[in-house]
Coordinates of N, CA and C in Angstrom, one line a residue:
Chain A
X1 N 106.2 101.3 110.0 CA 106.6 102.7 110.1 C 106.8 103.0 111.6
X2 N 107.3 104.3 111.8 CA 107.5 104.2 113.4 C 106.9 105.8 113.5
X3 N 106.4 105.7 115.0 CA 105.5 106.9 115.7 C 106.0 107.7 116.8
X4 N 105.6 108.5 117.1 CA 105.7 108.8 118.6 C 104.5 109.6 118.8
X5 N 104.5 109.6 120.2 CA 103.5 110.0 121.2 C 104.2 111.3 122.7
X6 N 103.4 112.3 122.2 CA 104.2 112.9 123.2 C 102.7 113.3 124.0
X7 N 103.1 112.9 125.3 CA 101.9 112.6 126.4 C 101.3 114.4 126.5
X8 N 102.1 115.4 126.4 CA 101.6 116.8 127.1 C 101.7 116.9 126.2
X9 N 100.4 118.0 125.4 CA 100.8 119.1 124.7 C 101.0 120.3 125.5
X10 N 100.7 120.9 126.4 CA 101.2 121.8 127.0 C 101.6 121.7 128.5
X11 N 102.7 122.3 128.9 CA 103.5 122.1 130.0 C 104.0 123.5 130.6
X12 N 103.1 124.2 131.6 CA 103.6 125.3 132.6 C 103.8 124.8 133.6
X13 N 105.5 126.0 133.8 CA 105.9 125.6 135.2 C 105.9 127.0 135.8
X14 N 106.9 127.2 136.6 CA 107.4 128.2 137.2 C 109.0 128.0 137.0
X15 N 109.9 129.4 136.8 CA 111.0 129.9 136.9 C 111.5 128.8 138.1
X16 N 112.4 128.2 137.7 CA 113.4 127.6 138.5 C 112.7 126.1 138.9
X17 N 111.2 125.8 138.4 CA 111.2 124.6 138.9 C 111.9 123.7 137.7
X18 N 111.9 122.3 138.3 CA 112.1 121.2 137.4 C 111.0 121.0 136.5
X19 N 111.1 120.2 135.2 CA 110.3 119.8 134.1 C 110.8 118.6 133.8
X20 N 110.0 117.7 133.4 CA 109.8 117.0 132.1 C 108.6 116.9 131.0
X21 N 109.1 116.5 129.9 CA 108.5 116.1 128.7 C 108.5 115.2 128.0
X22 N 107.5 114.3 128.1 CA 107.4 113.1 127.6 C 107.4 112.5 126.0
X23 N 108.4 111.2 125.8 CA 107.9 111.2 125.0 C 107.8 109.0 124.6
X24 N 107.2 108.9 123.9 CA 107.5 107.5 123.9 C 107.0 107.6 122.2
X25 N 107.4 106.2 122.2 CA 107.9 105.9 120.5 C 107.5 104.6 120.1
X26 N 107.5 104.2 118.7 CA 107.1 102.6 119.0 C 107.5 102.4 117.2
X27 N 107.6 101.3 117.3 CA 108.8 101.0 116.1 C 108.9 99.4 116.0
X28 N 109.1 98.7 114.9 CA 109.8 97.3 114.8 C 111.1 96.8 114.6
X29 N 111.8 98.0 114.7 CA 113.3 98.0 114.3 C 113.6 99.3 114.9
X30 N 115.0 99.4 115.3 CA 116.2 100.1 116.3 C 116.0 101.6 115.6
X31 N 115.8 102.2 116.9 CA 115.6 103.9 116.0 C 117.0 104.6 116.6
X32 N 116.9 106.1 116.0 CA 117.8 107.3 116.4 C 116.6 107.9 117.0
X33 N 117.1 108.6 118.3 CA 115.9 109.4 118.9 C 116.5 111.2 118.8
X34 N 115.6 111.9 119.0 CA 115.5 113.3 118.8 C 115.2 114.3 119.6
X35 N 115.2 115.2 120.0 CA 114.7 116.5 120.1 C 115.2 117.6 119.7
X36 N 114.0 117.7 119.2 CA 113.8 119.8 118.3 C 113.6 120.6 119.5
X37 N 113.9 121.5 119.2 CA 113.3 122.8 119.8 C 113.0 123.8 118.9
X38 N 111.7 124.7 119.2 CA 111.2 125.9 118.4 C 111.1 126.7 119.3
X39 N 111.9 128.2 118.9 CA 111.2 129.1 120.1 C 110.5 130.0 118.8
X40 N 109.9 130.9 119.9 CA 108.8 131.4 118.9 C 109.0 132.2 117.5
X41 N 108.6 131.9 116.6 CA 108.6 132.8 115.1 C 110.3 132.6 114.7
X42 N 110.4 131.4 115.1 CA 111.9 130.5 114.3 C 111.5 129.2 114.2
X43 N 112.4 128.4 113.5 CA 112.1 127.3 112.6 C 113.3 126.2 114.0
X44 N 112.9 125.3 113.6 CA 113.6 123.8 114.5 C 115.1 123.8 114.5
X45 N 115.6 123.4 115.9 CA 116.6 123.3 116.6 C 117.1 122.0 116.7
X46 N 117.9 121.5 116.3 CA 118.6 120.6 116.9 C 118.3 120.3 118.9
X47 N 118.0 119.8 119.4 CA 118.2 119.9 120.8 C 119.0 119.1 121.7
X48 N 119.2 118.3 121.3 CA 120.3 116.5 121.7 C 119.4 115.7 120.9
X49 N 120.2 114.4 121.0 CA 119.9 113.0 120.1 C 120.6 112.0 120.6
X50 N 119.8 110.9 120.2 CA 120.6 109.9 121.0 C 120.7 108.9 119.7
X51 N 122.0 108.2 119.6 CA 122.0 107.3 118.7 C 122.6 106.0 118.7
X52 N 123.8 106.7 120.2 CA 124.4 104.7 120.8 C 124.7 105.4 122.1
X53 N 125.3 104.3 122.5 CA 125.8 104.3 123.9 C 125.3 105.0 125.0
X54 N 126.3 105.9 125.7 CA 125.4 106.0 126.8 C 124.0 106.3 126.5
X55 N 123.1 105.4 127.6 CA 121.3 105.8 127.4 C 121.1 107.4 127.8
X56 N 122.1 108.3 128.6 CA 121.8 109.5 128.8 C 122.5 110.4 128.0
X57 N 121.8 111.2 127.4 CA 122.5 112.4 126.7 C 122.2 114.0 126.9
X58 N 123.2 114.6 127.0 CA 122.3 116.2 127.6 C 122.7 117.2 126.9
X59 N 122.4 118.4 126.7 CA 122.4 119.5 125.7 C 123.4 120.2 126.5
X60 N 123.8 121.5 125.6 CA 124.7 122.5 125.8 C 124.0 123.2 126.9
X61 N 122.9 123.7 127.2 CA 122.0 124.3 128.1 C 120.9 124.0 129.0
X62 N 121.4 122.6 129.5 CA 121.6 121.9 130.8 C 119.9 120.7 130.5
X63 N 119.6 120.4 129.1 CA 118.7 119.8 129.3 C 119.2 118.3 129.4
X64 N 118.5 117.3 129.5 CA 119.0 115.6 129.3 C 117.6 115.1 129.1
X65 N 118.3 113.9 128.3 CA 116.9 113.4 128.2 C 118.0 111.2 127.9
X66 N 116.7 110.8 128.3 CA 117.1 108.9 128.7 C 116.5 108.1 128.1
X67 N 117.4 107.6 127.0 CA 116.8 106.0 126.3 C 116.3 105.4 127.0
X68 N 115.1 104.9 127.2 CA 114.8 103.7 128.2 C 114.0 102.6 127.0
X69 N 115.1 101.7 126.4 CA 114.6 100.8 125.6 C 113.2 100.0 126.2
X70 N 113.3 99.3 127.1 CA 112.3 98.8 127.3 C 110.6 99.0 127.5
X71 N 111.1 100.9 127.7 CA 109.6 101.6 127.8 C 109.2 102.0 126.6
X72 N 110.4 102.0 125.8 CA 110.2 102.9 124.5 C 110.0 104.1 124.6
X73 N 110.6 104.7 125.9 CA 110.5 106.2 126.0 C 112.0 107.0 125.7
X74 N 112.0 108.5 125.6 CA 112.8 109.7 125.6 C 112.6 110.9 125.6
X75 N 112.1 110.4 127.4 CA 111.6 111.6 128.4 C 113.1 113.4 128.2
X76 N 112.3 113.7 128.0 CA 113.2 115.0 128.5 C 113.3 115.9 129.8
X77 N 114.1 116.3 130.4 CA 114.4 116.8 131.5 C 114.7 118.1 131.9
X78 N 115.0 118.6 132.6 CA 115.4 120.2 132.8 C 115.4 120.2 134.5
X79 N 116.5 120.7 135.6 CA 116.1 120.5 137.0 C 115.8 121.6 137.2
X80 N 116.0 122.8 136.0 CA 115.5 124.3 137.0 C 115.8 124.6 135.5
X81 N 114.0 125.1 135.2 CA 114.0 126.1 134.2 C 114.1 127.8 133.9
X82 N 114.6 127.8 133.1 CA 114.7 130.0 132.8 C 113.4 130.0 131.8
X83 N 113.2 131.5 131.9 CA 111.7 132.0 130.9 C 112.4 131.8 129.3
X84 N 114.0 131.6 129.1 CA 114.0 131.9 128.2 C 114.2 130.4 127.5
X85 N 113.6 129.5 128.3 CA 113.5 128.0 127.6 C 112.1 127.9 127.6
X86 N 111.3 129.1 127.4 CA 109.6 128.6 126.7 C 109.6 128.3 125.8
X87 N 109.0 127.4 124.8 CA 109.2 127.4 123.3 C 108.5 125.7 123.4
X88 N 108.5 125.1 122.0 CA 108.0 123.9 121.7 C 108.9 123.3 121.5
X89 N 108.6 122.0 122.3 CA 109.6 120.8 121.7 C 109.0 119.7 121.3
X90 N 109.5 119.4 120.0 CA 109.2 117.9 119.3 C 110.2 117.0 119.8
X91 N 110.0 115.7 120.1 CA 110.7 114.5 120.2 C 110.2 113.5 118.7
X92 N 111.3 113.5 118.2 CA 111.4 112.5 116.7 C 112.2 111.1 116.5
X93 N 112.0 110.5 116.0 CA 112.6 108.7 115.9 C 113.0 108.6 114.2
X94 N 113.9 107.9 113.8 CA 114.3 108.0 112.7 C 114.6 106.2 112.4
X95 N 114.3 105.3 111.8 CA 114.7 103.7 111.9 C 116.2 104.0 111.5
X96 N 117.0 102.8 112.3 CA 118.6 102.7 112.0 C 118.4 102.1 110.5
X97 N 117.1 101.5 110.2 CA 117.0 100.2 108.4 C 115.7 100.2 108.0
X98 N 115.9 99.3 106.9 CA 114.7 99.4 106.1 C 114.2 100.4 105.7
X99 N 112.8 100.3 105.0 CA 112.3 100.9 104.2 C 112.6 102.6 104.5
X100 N 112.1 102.7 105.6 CA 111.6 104.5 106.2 C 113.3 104.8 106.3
X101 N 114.7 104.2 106.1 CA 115.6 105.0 106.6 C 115.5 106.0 106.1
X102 N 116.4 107.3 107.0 CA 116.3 108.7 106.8 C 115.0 109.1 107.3
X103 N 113.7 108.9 107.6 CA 112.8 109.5 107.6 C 112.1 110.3 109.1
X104 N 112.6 111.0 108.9 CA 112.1 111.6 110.5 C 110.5 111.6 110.7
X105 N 110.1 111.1 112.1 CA 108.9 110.6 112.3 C 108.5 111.9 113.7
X106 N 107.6 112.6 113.3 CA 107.7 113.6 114.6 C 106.4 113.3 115.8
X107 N 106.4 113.9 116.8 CA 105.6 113.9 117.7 C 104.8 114.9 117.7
X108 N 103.5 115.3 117.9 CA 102.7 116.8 118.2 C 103.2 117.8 118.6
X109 N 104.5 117.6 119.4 CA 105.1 118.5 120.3 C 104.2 119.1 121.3
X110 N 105.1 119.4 122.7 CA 105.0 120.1 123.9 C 104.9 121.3 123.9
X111 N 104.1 122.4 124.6 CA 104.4 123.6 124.7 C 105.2 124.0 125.9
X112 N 106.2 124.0 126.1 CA 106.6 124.3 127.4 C 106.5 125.9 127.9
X113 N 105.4 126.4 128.9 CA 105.7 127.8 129.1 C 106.1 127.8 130.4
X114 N 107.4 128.6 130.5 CA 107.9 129.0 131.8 C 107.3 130.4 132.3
X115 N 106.6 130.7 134.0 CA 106.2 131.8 134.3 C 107.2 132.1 135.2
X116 N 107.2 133.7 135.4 CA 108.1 134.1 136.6 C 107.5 133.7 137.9
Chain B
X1 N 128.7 129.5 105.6 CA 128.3 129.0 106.9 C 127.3 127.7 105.7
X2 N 127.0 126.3 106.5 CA 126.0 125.3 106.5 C 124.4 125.7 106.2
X3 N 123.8 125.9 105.8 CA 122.7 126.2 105.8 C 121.6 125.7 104.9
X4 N 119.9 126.1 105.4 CA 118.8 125.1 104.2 C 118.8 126.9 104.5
X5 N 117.9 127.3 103.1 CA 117.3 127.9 102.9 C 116.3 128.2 101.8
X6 N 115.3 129.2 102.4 CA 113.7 129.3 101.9 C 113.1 130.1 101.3
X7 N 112.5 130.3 100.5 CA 112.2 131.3 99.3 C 110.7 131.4 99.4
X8 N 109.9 131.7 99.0 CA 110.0 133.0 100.1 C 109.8 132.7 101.8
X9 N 110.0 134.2 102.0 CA 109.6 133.7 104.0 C 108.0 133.9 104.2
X10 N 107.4 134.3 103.7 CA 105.9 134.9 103.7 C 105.1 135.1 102.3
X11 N 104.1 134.7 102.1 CA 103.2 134.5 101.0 C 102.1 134.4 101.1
X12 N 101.2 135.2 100.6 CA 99.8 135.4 100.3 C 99.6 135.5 99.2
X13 N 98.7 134.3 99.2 CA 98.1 134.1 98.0 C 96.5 133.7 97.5
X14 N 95.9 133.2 96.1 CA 94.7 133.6 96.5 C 94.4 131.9 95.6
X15 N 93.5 131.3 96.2 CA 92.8 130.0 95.8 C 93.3 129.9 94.2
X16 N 93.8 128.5 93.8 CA 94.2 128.4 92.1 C 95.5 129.3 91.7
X17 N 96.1 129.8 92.3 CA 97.1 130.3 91.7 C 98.2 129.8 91.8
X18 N 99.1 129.2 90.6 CA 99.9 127.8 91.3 C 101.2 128.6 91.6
X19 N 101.7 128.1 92.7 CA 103.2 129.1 92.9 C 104.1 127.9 93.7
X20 N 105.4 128.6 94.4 CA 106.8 127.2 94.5 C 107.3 127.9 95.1
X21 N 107.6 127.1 96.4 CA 108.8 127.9 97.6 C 109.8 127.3 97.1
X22 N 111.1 127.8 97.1 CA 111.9 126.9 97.1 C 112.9 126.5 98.2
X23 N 113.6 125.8 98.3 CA 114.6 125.1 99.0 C 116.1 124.6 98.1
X24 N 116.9 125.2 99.4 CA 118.2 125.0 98.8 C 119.2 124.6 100.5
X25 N 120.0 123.8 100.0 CA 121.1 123.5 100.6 C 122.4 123.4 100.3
X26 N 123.7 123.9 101.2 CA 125.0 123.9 100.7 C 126.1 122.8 101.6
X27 N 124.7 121.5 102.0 CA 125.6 120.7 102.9 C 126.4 119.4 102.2
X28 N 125.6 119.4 100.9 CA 126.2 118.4 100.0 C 125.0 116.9 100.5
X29 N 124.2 117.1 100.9 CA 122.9 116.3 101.7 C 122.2 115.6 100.6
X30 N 121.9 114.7 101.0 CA 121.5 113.4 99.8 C 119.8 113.5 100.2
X31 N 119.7 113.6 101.3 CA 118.1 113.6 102.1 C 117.7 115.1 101.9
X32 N 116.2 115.0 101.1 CA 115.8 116.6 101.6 C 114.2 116.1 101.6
X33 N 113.2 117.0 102.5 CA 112.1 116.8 103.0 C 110.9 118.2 103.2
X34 N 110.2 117.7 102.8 CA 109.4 119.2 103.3 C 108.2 118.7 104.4
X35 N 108.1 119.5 105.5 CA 106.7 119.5 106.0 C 105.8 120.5 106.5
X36 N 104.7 120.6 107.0 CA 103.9 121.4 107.1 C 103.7 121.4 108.5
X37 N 103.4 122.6 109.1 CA 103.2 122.4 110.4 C 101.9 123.4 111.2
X38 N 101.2 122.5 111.6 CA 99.6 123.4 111.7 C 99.2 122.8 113.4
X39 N 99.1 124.1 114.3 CA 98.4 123.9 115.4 C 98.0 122.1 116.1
X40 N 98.8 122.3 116.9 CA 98.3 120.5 117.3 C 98.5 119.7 116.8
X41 N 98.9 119.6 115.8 CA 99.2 118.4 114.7 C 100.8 118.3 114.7
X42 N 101.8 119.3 115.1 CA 103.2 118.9 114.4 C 103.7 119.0 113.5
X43 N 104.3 118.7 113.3 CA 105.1 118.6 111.9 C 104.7 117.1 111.1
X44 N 104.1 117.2 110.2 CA 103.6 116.5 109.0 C 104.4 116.1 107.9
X45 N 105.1 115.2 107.1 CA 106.3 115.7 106.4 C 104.6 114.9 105.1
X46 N 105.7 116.2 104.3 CA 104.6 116.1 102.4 C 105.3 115.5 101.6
X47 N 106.5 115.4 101.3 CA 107.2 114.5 100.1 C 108.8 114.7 100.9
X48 N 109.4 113.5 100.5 CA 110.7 113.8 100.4 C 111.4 112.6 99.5
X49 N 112.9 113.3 99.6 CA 113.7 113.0 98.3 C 115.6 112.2 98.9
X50 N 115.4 110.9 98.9 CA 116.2 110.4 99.1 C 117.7 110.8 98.3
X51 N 117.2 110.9 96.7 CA 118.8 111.9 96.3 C 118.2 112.5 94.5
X52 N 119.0 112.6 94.1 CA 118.5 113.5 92.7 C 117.5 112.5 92.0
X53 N 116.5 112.8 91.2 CA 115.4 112.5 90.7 C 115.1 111.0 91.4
X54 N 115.2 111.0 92.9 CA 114.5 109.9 93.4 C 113.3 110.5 94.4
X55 N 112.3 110.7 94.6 CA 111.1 111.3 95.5 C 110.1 110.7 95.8
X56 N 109.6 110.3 97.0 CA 108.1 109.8 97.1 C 107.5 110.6 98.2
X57 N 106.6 110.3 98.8 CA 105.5 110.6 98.9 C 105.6 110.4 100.4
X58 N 105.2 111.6 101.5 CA 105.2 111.5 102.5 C 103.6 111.1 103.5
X59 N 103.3 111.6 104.3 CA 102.1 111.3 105.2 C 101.2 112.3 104.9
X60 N 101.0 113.3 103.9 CA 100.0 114.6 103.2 C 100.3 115.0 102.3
X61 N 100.6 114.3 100.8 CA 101.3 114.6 99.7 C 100.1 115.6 99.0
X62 N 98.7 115.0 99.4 CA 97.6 115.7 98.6 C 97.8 117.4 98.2
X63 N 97.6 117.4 96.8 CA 97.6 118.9 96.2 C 99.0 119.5 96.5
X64 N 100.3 118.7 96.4 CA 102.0 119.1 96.3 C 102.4 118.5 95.2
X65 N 103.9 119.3 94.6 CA 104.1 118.6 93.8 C 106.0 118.9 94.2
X66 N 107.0 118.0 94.3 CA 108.2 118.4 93.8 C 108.5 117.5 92.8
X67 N 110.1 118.3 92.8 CA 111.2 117.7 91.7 C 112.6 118.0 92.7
X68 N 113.4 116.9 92.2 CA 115.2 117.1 92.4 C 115.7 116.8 91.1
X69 N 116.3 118.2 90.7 CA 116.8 117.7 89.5 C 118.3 118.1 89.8
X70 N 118.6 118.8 90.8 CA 119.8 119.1 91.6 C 119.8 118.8 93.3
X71 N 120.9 117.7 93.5 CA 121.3 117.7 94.7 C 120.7 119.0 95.5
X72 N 121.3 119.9 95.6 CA 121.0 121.1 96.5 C 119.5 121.7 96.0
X73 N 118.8 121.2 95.5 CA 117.3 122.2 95.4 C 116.4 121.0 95.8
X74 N 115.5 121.6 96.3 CA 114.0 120.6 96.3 C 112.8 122.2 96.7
X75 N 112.5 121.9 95.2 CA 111.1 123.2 95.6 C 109.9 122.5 95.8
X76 N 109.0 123.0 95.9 CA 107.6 122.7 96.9 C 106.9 123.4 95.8
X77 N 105.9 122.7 94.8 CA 104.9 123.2 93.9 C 103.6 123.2 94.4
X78 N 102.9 124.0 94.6 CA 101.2 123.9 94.6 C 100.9 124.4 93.4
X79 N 100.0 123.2 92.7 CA 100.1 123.5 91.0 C 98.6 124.6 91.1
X80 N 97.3 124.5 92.3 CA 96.3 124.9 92.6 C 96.1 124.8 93.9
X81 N 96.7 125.7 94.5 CA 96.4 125.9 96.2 C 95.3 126.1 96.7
X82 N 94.9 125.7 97.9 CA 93.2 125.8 98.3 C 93.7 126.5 99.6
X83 N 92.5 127.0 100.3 CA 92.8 127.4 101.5 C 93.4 126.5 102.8
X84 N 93.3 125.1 102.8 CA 93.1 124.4 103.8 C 94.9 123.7 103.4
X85 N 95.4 124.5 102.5 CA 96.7 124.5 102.5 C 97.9 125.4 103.1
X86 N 97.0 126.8 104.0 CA 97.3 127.5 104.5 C 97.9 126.8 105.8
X87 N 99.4 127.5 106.0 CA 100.0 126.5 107.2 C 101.5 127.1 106.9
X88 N 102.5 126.7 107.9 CA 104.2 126.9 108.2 C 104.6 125.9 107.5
X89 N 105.8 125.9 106.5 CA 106.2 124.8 105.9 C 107.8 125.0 105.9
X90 N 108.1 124.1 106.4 CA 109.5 123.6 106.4 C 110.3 122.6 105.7
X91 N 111.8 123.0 105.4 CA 112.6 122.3 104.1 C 113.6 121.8 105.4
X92 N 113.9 120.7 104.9 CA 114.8 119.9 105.7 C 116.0 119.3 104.6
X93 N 117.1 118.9 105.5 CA 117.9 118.1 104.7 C 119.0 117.4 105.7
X94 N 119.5 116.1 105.2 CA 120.5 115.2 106.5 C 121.3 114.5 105.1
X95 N 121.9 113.7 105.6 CA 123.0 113.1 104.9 C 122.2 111.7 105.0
X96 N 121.8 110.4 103.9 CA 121.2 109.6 103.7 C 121.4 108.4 104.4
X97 N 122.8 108.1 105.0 CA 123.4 106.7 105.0 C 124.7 107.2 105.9
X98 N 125.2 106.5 106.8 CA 126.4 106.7 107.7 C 126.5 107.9 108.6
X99 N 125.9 108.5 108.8 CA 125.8 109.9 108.9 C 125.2 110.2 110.7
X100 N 124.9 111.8 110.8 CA 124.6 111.7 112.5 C 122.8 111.5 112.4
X101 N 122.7 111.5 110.6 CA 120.7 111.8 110.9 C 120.6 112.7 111.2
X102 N 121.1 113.8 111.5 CA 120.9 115.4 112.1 C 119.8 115.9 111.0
X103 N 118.8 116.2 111.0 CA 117.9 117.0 109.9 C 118.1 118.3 110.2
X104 N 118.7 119.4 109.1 CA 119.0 120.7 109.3 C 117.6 121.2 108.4
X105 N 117.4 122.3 109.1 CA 116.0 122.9 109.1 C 115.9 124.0 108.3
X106 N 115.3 124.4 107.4 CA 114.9 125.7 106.9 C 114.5 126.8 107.9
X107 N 114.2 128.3 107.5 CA 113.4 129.2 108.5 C 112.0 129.0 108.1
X108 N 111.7 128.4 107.6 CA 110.3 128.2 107.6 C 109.2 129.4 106.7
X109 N 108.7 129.2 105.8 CA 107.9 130.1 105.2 C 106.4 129.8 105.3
X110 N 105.9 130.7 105.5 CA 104.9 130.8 106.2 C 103.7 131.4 104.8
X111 N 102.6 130.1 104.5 CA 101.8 130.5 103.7 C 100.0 130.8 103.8
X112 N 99.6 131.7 103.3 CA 98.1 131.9 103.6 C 97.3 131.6 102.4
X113 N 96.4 130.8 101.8 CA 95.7 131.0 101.1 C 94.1 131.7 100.8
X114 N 93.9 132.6 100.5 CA 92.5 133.2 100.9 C 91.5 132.7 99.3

């Protein structure tokens, strides 16, 4: 089966600085990677995914996040956050085969709070 | 419009009383999933359903029950709910095989047991 490990559960910054959010994974076979987003008192967001090619992939609202096969991570990024990207994010892995296909595998998720 | 949706959004209820959220989809989705999600822990998935009357058993199936007996439904039975079932529970659904894997999300119903 496959896991992930998301290093922060909670993450404040300040308005306009940079962020990341960790996440690493671990698996015996080739995953799809994920991030959710929740903002508060709503249900999960698609956020980007990574599933081939380029190792970088970035969202509609300037986040990215980087396959790094060999670390088994899919760190998430942001170079200058707004208050209105506080909310939780899960990073999830899905196997490309075998038994568990289809099955989304979640992380604890991050709290990310942005202050003014 | 694409959508899962969840029956009820809010429920209080009281120890033993067996009751069913349900879940529905209009994406034509072969995958549907439910999980629970409680402070610190994440998202937990409780049963899911690879396509019509096929289902197993997720990572906290204890004291759940479903059925697919239609593509588009997958309800969530607590035949005797306890308190320590009290939690956010979400219905998911993705396309099984070829597909982006995208899991589209329910709004999430939100249960209390006293």
């Amino acid at each position: 089966a496959q896991s992930v490990t998301q290093l922060d559960s909670q993450v404040p910054v300040f308005e306009e600085a940079p962020v990341e959010l960790r996440c690493n994974y671990s698996s015996s076979v080739s995953v799809y990677l994920f991030w959710y987003v929740q903002y508060p008192n709503q249900g999960l967001q698609l956020l980007l995914k990574y599933l081939s090619g380029s190792t970088l992939v970035e969202s509609i609202n300037g986040f990215e996040a980087e396959f790094n096969k060999s670390q088994t991570s899919f760190h998430l990024r942001k170079p200058s956050v707004h208050i209105s990207d506080t909310a939780e994010y899960f990073c999830a892995v899905i196997a490309d085969r075998g038994s568990t296909l289809g099955r989304l595998y979640f992380g604890r998720g991050t709290q990310l709070t942005v202050w003014p | 419009e694409a959508q899962v949706t969840q029956n009820p959004r809010y429920l209080i209820t009281v120890t033993g009383k067996k009751l069913t959220v349900t879940c529905s989809q209009n994406m034509n989705h072969e995958y549907m999933s439910w999980y629970r999600q409680d402070p610190g822990l994440g998202l937990r998935q409780i049963y899911y359903s690879m396509n019509v009357e096929v289902t197993d058993k997720g990572d906290v199936p204890e004291g759940y029950k479903v059925s697919r007996k239609e593509k588009r439904n997958f309800p969530l039975i607590l035949e005797s709910p306890s308190p320590n079932q009290t939690s956010l529970y979400f219905c998911a659904s993705s396309f099984a095989q070829g597909g982006t894997y995208e899991q589209y999300f329910g709004p999430g119903t939100r249960l209390t047991v006293t």
